[in-house]
CSV table of C-alpha atoms and ligand atoms in Angstrom, one decimal:
chain,number,residue,atom,x,y,z
A,796,MET,CA,-4.6,-20.5,5.4
A,797,PHE,CA,-6.3,-21.2,1.8
A,798,ASP,CA,-6.7,-24.7,0.6
A,799,LEU,CA,-6.4,-23.5,-3.1
A,800,PRO,CA,-7.3,-26.3,-5.2
A,801,ALA,CA,-10.4,-26.3,-3.0
A,802,LEU,CA,-11.1,-22.9,-3.1
A,803,ARG,CA,-10.5,-22.9,-6.9
A,804,ALA,CA,-13.0,-25.8,-7.2
A,805,GLU,CA,-15.7,-24.1,-5.2
A,806,LEU,CA,-15.4,-21.2,-7.4
A,807,SER,CA,-15.8,-23.0,-10.7
A,808,GLU,CA,-19.0,-24.6,-9.7
A,809,LYS,CA,-20.5,-21.3,-9.5
A,810,TYR,CA,-18.6,-19.2,-12.0
A,811,ASP,CA,-17.0,-20.0,-15.6
A,812,LEU,CA,-13.2,-19.5,-15.0
A,813,THR,CA,-12.3,-21.6,-18.1
A,814,PRO,CA,-9.2,-19.4,-19.9
A,815,SER,CA,-11.0,-17.9,-22.8
A,816,PRO,CA,-9.4,-16.0,-25.8
A,817,LYS,CA,-13.0,-14.7,-26.9
A,818,LEU,CA,-13.3,-13.1,-23.3
A,819,ALA,CA,-9.8,-11.6,-23.4
A,820,GLU,CA,-10.3,-10.2,-26.8
A,821,GLU,CA,-13.8,-8.6,-25.6
A,822,MET,CA,-12.1,-7.2,-22.5
A,823,SER,CA,-9.2,-5.6,-24.5
A,824,ASP,CA,-9.8,-2.2,-23.1
A,825,ILE,CA,-8.9,-3.3,-19.6
A,826,TYR,CA,-6.0,-5.4,-20.9
A,827,ALA,CA,-4.5,-2.2,-22.4
A,828,ARG,CA,-3.8,-0.9,-19.2
A,829,MET,CA,-1.1,-3.6,-18.5
A,830,SER,CA,-0.1,-4.8,-21.9
A,831,ARG,CA,3.4,-4.1,-21.4
A,832,VAL,CA,3.6,-6.3,-18.1
A,833,VAL,CA,1.1,-8.9,-18.6
A,834,THR,CA,1.4,-11.3,-21.5
A,835,PRO,CA,-1.5,-12.3,-23.7
A,836,ALA,CA,-1.5,-15.8,-22.4
A,837,ASP,CA,-1.8,-14.7,-18.8
A,838,TRP,CA,-4.8,-12.2,-19.7
A,839,ILE,CA,-6.7,-15.1,-21.3
A,840,ILE,CA,-6.4,-16.7,-17.9
A,841,TYR,CA,-7.4,-13.7,-15.8
A,842,ALA,CA,-10.2,-12.2,-18.0
A,843,PRO,CA,-12.7,-14.7,-16.4
A,844,TYR,CA,-11.7,-13.7,-13.0
A,845,VAL,CA,-11.6,-10.1,-13.8
A,846,LYS,CA,-15.1,-10.4,-15.4
A,847,ALA,CA,-16.7,-12.5,-12.4
A,848,ILE,CA,-15.4,-10.1,-9.9
A,849,ASN,CA,-16.4,-7.0,-11.6
A,850,ASP,CA,-20.1,-8.4,-12.3
A,851,LEU,CA,-20.2,-9.4,-8.6
A,852,LYS,CA,-19.1,-6.0,-7.5
A,853,ALA,CA,-22.0,-4.4,-9.1
A,854,LYS,CA,-24.7,-7.1,-7.6
A,855,ARG,CA,-22.9,-6.4,-3.8
A,856,ASN,CA,-22.8,-2.4,-4.5
A,857,ALA,CA,-19.0,-3.1,-3.5
A,858,VAL,CA,-15.9,-0.9,-4.6
A,859,ILE,CA,-12.4,-2.2,-4.5
A,860,LEU,CA,-9.7,-0.2,-3.3
A,861,GLY,CA,-6.3,-1.3,-4.5
A,862,HIS,CA,-3.0,-0.4,-3.4
A,863,ASN,CA,-0.3,0.8,-5.5
A,864,TYR,CA,1.7,-2.6,-4.8
A,865,MET,CA,-1.2,-4.8,-6.3
A,866,THR,CA,-0.4,-6.8,-9.1
A,867,PRO,CA,-1.3,-5.3,-12.4
A,868,GLU,CA,-4.5,-7.6,-12.9
A,869,ILE,CA,-5.9,-6.5,-9.5
A,870,TYR,CA,-4.6,-2.7,-10.1
A,871,HIS,CA,-5.7,-2.2,-13.3
A,872,GLY,CA,-8.4,-5.3,-13.8
A,873,ILE,CA,-10.6,-4.8,-10.7
A,874,SER,CA,-9.8,-1.9,-8.6
A,875,ASP,CA,-12.2,1.1,-8.8
A,876,PHE,CA,-9.7,3.2,-7.0
A,877,GLY,CA,-5.8,2.6,-7.0
A,878,GLY,CA,-3.5,4.7,-4.7
A,879,ASP,CA,-1.1,4.9,-1.6
A,880,SER,CA,-2.3,4.7,1.8
A,881,LEU,CA,-3.3,8.1,2.3
A,882,GLN,CA,-5.5,8.0,-0.8
A,883,LEU,CA,-7.2,5.1,-0.1
A,884,ALA,CA,-7.8,6.2,3.5
A,885,ILE,CA,-9.4,9.3,2.3
A,886,LYS,CA,-11.2,7.4,-0.6
A,887,ALA,CA,-12.8,5.0,2.2
A,888,THR,CA,-14.2,8.1,3.8
A,889,GLU,CA,-15.7,9.1,0.2
A,890,VAL,CA,-17.3,6.1,-1.1
A,891,GLU,CA,-21.0,5.4,-1.1
A,892,ALA,CA,-20.8,1.5,-1.7
A,893,ASP,CA,-22.0,-1.0,1.0
A,894,VAL,CA,-19.0,-3.1,0.8
A,895,ILE,CA,-15.3,-2.1,0.6
A,896,VAL,CA,-12.9,-5.0,-0.5
A,897,GLN,CA,-9.4,-4.0,0.3
A,898,CYS,CA,-6.9,-5.0,-1.9
A,899,GLY,CA,-3.6,-4.1,0.0
A,900,VAL,CA,-2.9,-5.3,3.4
A,901,HIS,CA,-4.6,-5.8,6.7
A,902,PHE,CA,-3.9,-2.5,8.4
A,903,MET,CA,-5.4,-0.5,5.3
A,904,ALA,CA,-8.5,-2.6,5.6
A,905,GLU,CA,-8.6,-1.8,9.5
A,906,THR,CA,-8.3,1.6,8.6
A,907,SER,CA,-11.1,1.6,6.2
A,908,LYS,CA,-13.2,-0.1,8.5
A,909,ILE,CA,-12.4,2.7,11.5
A,910,LEU,CA,-13.2,5.3,9.1
A,911,SER,CA,-16.4,3.8,7.6
A,912,PRO,CA,-17.9,1.4,10.5
A,913,SER,CA,-21.1,1.1,9.1
A,914,LYS,CA,-19.8,-0.4,5.6
A,915,THR,CA,-18.8,-4.3,5.2
A,916,VAL,CA,-15.1,-4.0,4.8
A,917,LEU,CA,-13.4,-7.4,3.2
A,918,MET,CA,-9.8,-8.5,3.6
A,919,PRO,CA,-9.5,-11.0,0.9
A,920,ASP,CA,-6.6,-12.9,2.9
A,921,MET,CA,-6.2,-11.9,6.4
A,922,ASP,CA,-2.8,-13.2,6.5
A,923,ALA,CA,-1.7,-10.3,4.4
A,924,GLY,CA,0.2,-8.6,7.3
A,925,CYS,CA,2.9,-6.2,7.6
A,926,SER,CA,6.2,-6.1,9.3
A,927,LEU,CA,5.9,-2.8,10.4
A,928,ALA,CA,2.2,-3.4,12.0
A,929,GLU,CA,3.8,-6.5,13.7
A,930,SER,CA,6.8,-4.9,15.0
A,931,ILE,CA,4.8,-2.7,17.8
A,932,THR,CA,1.8,-3.2,20.1
A,933,ALA,CA,-0.1,-0.5,22.3
A,934,GLU,CA,2.3,-1.3,24.9
A,935,GLY,CA,5.2,-0.3,22.9
A,936,VAL,CA,3.7,3.2,22.3
A,937,GLU,CA,3.1,3.8,26.2
A,938,GLU,CA,6.7,2.5,26.7
A,939,MET,CA,7.8,5.4,24.3
A,940,ARG,CA,5.7,7.8,26.3
A,941,ARG,CA,7.3,6.8,29.6
A,942,ARG,CA,10.7,7.3,27.9
A,943,TYR,CA,10.0,10.7,26.4
A,944,PRO,CA,7.2,12.4,28.7
A,945,GLY,CA,5.1,14.8,27.1
A,946,ALA,CA,6.2,14.3,23.4
A,947,PRO,CA,3.4,13.7,21.1
A,948,VAL,CA,3.1,10.3,19.2
A,949,VAL,CA,2.9,10.2,15.4
A,950,THR,CA,2.2,6.9,14.2
A,951,TYR,CA,2.6,5.6,10.5
A,952,VAL,CA,-0.7,4.0,9.4
A,953,ASN,CA,1.2,0.7,9.0
A,954,THR,CA,0.0,-0.3,12.3
A,955,THR,CA,-3.1,-2.0,14.3
A,956,ALA,CA,-6.2,-0.1,15.3
A,957,GLU,CA,-4.7,-0.7,19.0
A,958,VAL,CA,-1.5,1.0,18.2
A,959,LYS,CA,-3.2,3.9,16.3
A,960,ALA,CA,-5.6,4.2,19.2
A,961,ALA,CA,-2.6,4.7,21.7
A,962,SER,CA,-1.2,7.5,19.5
A,963,ASP,CA,-2.1,11.0,19.1
A,964,ILE,CA,-2.0,11.3,15.2
A,965,CYS,CA,-1.2,9.1,12.2
A,966,CYS,CA,0.9,9.8,9.2
A,967,THR,CA,1.7,8.0,6.0
A,968,SER,CA,4.7,8.6,3.9
A,969,SER,CA,3.3,11.3,1.8
A,970,ASN,CA,2.4,13.3,4.9
A,971,ALA,CA,4.9,12.5,7.6
A,972,ALA,CA,7.0,15.4,7.2
A,973,GLN,CA,4.5,18.2,6.9
A,974,ILE,CA,2.6,16.7,10.1
A,975,VAL,CA,5.9,16.4,12.3
A,976,ALA,CA,6.6,20.0,11.2
A,977,ALA,CA,2.9,21.0,12.1
A,978,LEU,CA,3.1,19.7,15.6
A,979,ASP,CA,3.6,22.1,18.6
A,980,ALA,CA,6.3,20.2,20.3
A,981,ASP,CA,10.1,20.2,20.1
A,982,THR,CA,10.4,16.2,20.7
A,983,ILE,CA,8.3,14.0,18.7
A,984,ILE,CA,7.9,10.2,18.9
A,985,MET,CA,7.5,8.3,15.6
A,986,THR,CA,6.3,4.7,15.7
A,987,PRO,CA,7.1,2.2,14.3
A,988,ASP,CA,9.4,2.6,11.2
A,989,GLN,CA,12.9,3.8,12.3
A,990,TYR,CA,13.8,4.6,8.7
A,991,LEU,CA,10.9,6.6,7.7
A,992,ALA,CA,11.6,8.6,11.0
A,993,GLN,CA,15.1,9.0,10.2
A,994,ASN,CA,14.6,10.3,7.0
A,995,ILE,CA,11.7,12.7,8.4
A,996,ALA,CA,14.3,13.9,11.0
A,997,ARG,CA,16.7,15.0,8.0
A,998,ASP,CA,13.9,16.7,6.3
A,999,VAL,CA,12.6,18.8,9.3
A,1000,PRO,CA,15.8,19.4,11.4
A,1001,GLN,CA,13.9,21.8,13.7
A,1002,LYS,CA,12.4,19.0,15.6
A,1003,ASN,CA,13.9,16.4,17.6
A,1004,ILE,CA,12.8,12.9,16.3
A,1005,VAL,CA,13.0,9.9,18.3
A,1006,TRP,CA,11.7,6.4,17.0
A,1007,TRP,CA,10.5,2.9,17.4
A,1008,GLU,CA,13.1,0.4,16.1
A,1009,GLY,CA,10.7,-1.3,13.2
A,1010,SER,CA,11.1,-1.7,9.7
A,1011,CYS,CA,9.7,-3.1,6.5
A,1012,ILE,CA,11.2,-6.2,5.4
A,1013,VAL,CA,10.7,-4.8,1.7
A,1014,HIS,CA,12.5,-1.7,1.8
A,1015,GLU,CA,15.3,-2.4,4.5
A,1016,GLN,CA,17.0,-4.8,2.3
A,1017,TYR,CA,18.6,-2.2,0.1
A,1018,SER,CA,21.8,-0.4,1.0
A,1019,ALA,CA,23.6,2.6,-0.2
A,1020,GLN,CA,26.1,0.3,-1.9
A,1021,ASP,CA,23.4,-1.4,-4.1
A,1022,LEU,CA,22.6,2.0,-5.5
A,1023,ARG,CA,26.1,2.8,-6.5
A,1024,ASP,CA,26.2,-0.6,-8.1
A,1025,PHE,CA,22.9,-0.1,-10.0
A,1026,ARG,CA,24.5,3.3,-11.3
A,1027,GLU,CA,27.5,1.2,-12.4
A,1028,TRP,CA,25.6,-1.6,-13.9
A,1029,ASN,CA,23.1,0.8,-15.9
A,1030,PRO,CA,24.5,4.1,-16.1
A,1031,GLY,CA,21.8,6.9,-16.8
A,1032,THR,CA,19.2,5.4,-14.8
A,1033,ARG,CA,17.1,7.5,-12.6
A,1034,LEU,CA,17.1,6.0,-9.0
A,1035,ILE,CA,14.0,6.6,-7.0
A,1036,ALA,CA,13.2,5.5,-3.4
A,1037,HIS,CA,10.6,4.8,-1.2
A,1038,PRO,CA,11.2,6.7,2.4
A,1039,GLU,CA,11.0,3.3,4.1
A,1040,CYS,CA,14.4,2.7,2.8
A,1041,PRO,CA,17.3,3.5,5.3
A,1042,PRO,CA,18.5,7.2,4.9
A,1043,ASP,CA,21.9,6.5,3.1
A,1044,VAL,CA,19.8,4.8,0.3
A,1045,CYS,CA,17.4,7.8,-0.1
A,1046,ASP,CA,20.5,10.1,0.3
A,1047,GLU,CA,21.9,7.9,-2.8
A,1048,ALA,CA,18.6,8.2,-4.8
A,1049,ASP,CA,17.6,10.7,-7.3
A,1050,TYR,CA,14.2,11.2,-5.5
A,1051,SER,CA,12.6,9.4,-2.2
A,1052,GLY,CA,8.8,9.6,-2.0
A,1053,SER,CA,5.7,7.7,-1.2
A,1054,THR,CA,4.0,5.5,-3.8
A,1055,SER,CA,1.9,8.4,-4.9
A,1056,GLY,CA,5.1,10.7,-4.9
A,1057,ILE,CA,7.0,8.0,-6.9
A,1058,ILE,CA,4.4,7.9,-9.5
A,1059,LYS,CA,4.0,12.0,-9.6
A,1060,TYR,CA,7.9,12.0,-10.0
A,1061,VAL,CA,8.2,9.6,-12.7
A,1062,THR,CA,5.0,10.9,-14.6
A,1063,ASP,CA,6.5,14.5,-14.6
A,1064,GLU,CA,9.9,13.9,-15.2
A,1065,LYS,CA,9.5,10.8,-17.5
A,1066,PRO,CA,13.2,9.4,-17.5
A,1067,GLU,CA,14.7,7.5,-20.0
A,1068,LYS,CA,15.3,4.8,-17.7
A,1069,ALA,CA,13.9,4.5,-13.9
A,1070,LEU,CA,14.8,2.1,-11.2
A,1071,LEU,CA,12.1,2.1,-8.5
A,1072,ILE,CA,13.8,1.0,-5.0
A,1073,THR,CA,10.4,-0.2,-3.6
A,1074,GLU,CA,8.0,-2.9,-4.2
A,1075,CYS,CA,8.1,-4.7,-7.3
A,1076,SER,CA,4.5,-4.1,-8.7
A,1077,MET,CA,4.8,-0.3,-8.5
A,1078,ALA,CA,6.8,0.0,-11.6
A,1079,SER,CA,4.5,-2.7,-13.5
A,1080,ASN,CA,1.5,-0.6,-12.5
A,1081,ILE,CA,2.7,2.7,-14.3
A,1082,ALA,CA,4.6,1.0,-17.2
A,1083,ASP,CA,1.5,1.2,-19.6
A,1084,GLN,CA,1.0,4.8,-18.8
A,1085,LEU,CA,4.6,5.6,-19.4
A,1086,PRO,CA,5.6,4.0,-22.5
A,1087,GLU,CA,8.6,6.2,-23.0
A,1088,VAL,CA,10.1,5.0,-19.6
A,1089,ASP,CA,12.0,1.9,-19.3
A,1090,PHE,CA,11.6,0.5,-15.9
A,1091,VAL,CA,14.8,-1.6,-15.1
A,1092,GLY,CA,15.0,-4.1,-12.4
A,1093,PRO,CA,15.5,-5.5,-9.9
A,1094,CYS,CA,12.2,-6.5,-8.3
A,1095,ASN,CA,11.5,-7.2,-4.6
A,1096,MET,CA,8.2,-8.4,-3.6
A,1097,CYS,CA,6.3,-7.9,-0.4
A,1098,PRO,CA,4.9,-11.2,0.7
A,1099,TYR,CA,2.0,-9.8,2.2
A,1100,MET,CA,0.9,-7.9,-0.5
A,1101,LYS,CA,1.3,-10.7,-2.9
A,1102,LYS,CA,-1.3,-12.6,-0.8
A,1103,ILE,CA,-4.0,-11.0,-2.5
A,1104,THR,CA,-4.9,-12.6,-5.8
A,1105,LEU,CA,-8.0,-12.7,-8.2
A,1106,GLU,CA,-9.1,-15.9,-6.9
A,1107,LYS,CA,-9.1,-14.9,-3.3
A,1108,VAL,CA,-11.0,-11.5,-4.0
A,1109,LEU,CA,-13.4,-13.6,-5.9
A,1110,TYR,CA,-14.0,-15.9,-2.8
A,1111,SER,CA,-14.3,-13.2,-0.6
A,1112,LEU,CA,-16.8,-11.2,-2.4
A,1113,ASP,CA,-18.8,-14.4,-3.2
A,1114,THR,CA,-18.7,-15.7,0.2
A,1115,MET,CA,-18.8,-12.4,2.1
A,1116,THR,CA,-15.9,-14.0,4.2
A,1117,GLY,CA,-12.9,-11.7,5.4
A,1118,GLN,CA,-15.1,-9.1,7.3
A,1119,ILE,CA,-13.0,-6.9,9.2
A,1120,GLU,CA,-14.2,-6.1,12.8
A,1121,VAL,CA,-12.7,-3.7,15.1
A,1122,ASP,CA,-13.6,-3.1,18.9
A,1123,PRO,CA,-15.9,-0.1,18.8
A,1124,THR,CA,-13.9,1.5,22.0
A,1125,VAL,CA,-10.7,0.8,19.9
A,1126,ALA,CA,-12.1,2.1,16.7
A,1127,GLU,CA,-13.3,5.4,18.5
A,1128,LYS,CA,-9.8,6.3,19.5
A,1129,ALA,CA,-8.0,5.2,16.5
A,1130,ARG,CA,-10.4,7.0,14.3
A,1131,LEU,CA,-9.3,10.2,15.8
A,1132,ALA,CA,-5.7,9.6,15.1
A,1133,VAL,CA,-6.5,8.8,11.6
A,1134,GLU,CA,-8.8,11.8,11.5
A,1135,ARG,CA,-6.6,14.3,12.9
A,1136,MET,CA,-4.1,13.0,10.1
A,1137,ILE,CA,-6.5,13.5,7.4
A,1138,ASP,CA,-8.0,16.8,8.6
A,1139,LEU,CA,-4.3,18.1,8.9
A,1140,SER,CA,-3.3,16.9,5.6
A,1141,ARG,CA,-6.4,18.9,4.0
A,1142,LYS,CA,-5.5,21.8,5.9
A,1143,LEU,CA,-1.9,21.8,4.7
A,1144,GLY,CA,-3.1,21.1,1.1
A,1145,ILE,CA,-1.4,17.5,0.9
B,921,13P,P1,2.7,4.2,0.6
B,921,13P,O1,1.9,5.2,1.9
B,921,13P,O2,3.4,5.1,0.1
B,921,13P,O3,1.5,3.7,-0.2
B,921,13P,O4,3.3,3.2,1.4
B,921,13P,C1,2.6,2.1,1.8
B,921,13P,C2,3.6,0.8,2.3
B,921,13P,O5,3.2,-0.2,2.8
B,921,13P,C3,4.8,1.2,1.6
B,921,13P,O6,5.5,-0.3,1.9
B,922,SF4,FE1,4.5,-3.5,5.1
B,922,SF4,FE2,6.6,-3.2,3.6
B,922,SF4,FE3,5.1,-5.0,2.8
B,922,SF4,FE4,4.4,-2.1,3.0
B,922,SF4,S1,6.1,-3.3,1.9
B,922,SF4,S2,3.1,-3.7,3.5
B,922,SF4,S3,5.6,-1.7,4.7
B,922,SF4,S4,6.0,-5.4,4.7
């Protein structure tokens, strides 16, 4: 737990974090990427943090990987690479830096460390978890193997290193269907997201998919009736859902896909009005590059993703605290499952 006033005071001794209209103006090229969703008044407050973090990044030879659900000042202000879970995992294998700062949630940082053990991986807030990752342990995977002998285990990256280590191959929402379809087995165990598994079962009917009963606290909140109500409330709006939503929600939507799939869909289609049935920041992060699209509410926040703030990123990079460690034996097995996913994704052209 952070003592925010103390953290702020400590940072202010080293960095000039006073809100600065002059600095905000000097950094207007960065602001231009988020000017539709971040007010000028807020940018005046953020600019000194963005500058301090970007300067420190150069000093530490660090890169920041920002997930699509980060707030715009993090996503556009300090991230060197933004993307979905798969893109960030692949990026972690490619970057040359000494330090990776993961702006996302804990399992993403752990995945980066598993793939790049020699790098220092920083997690600005260790409490940035995930309801899916918390829903299953390695024993849970073994229990599924006992229930379905011989069936391979496909595990969503939203899991701990121990769970990945107990699995055969990982997947993300952008490659799950292709990975499941490519496996040489009739019955396939998917953990831990029941809804992703049910959505994939519909997309890959030739496989018998069985699942663990985890769910995402953000996406499980939507119902098909909500979507019908949205259509009535704002006719003509394109409804776009993440596959962590229940299957009847995805069926009711005009499109369903991973966070990068959502970006591609909205970029290609440019609907006049779009409602993203996913985490709130997703729409904010693409609003400026798509001025012709009106993103309409509602806005469901992931409490874990929202634990990552500019202050915590600066503190972590300044003090080098929040370093991710993974037991080497676990990491080695988990790496196999993640690398199998990356290799198969590349082979399948995803
Ligand atoms: P993506 O792989 O689509 O980025 O999803 C990650 C996530 O946590 C969604 O809730
Ligand atoms: Fe986990 Fe859901 Fe938050 Fe993604 S949005 S990190 S799946 S709780």
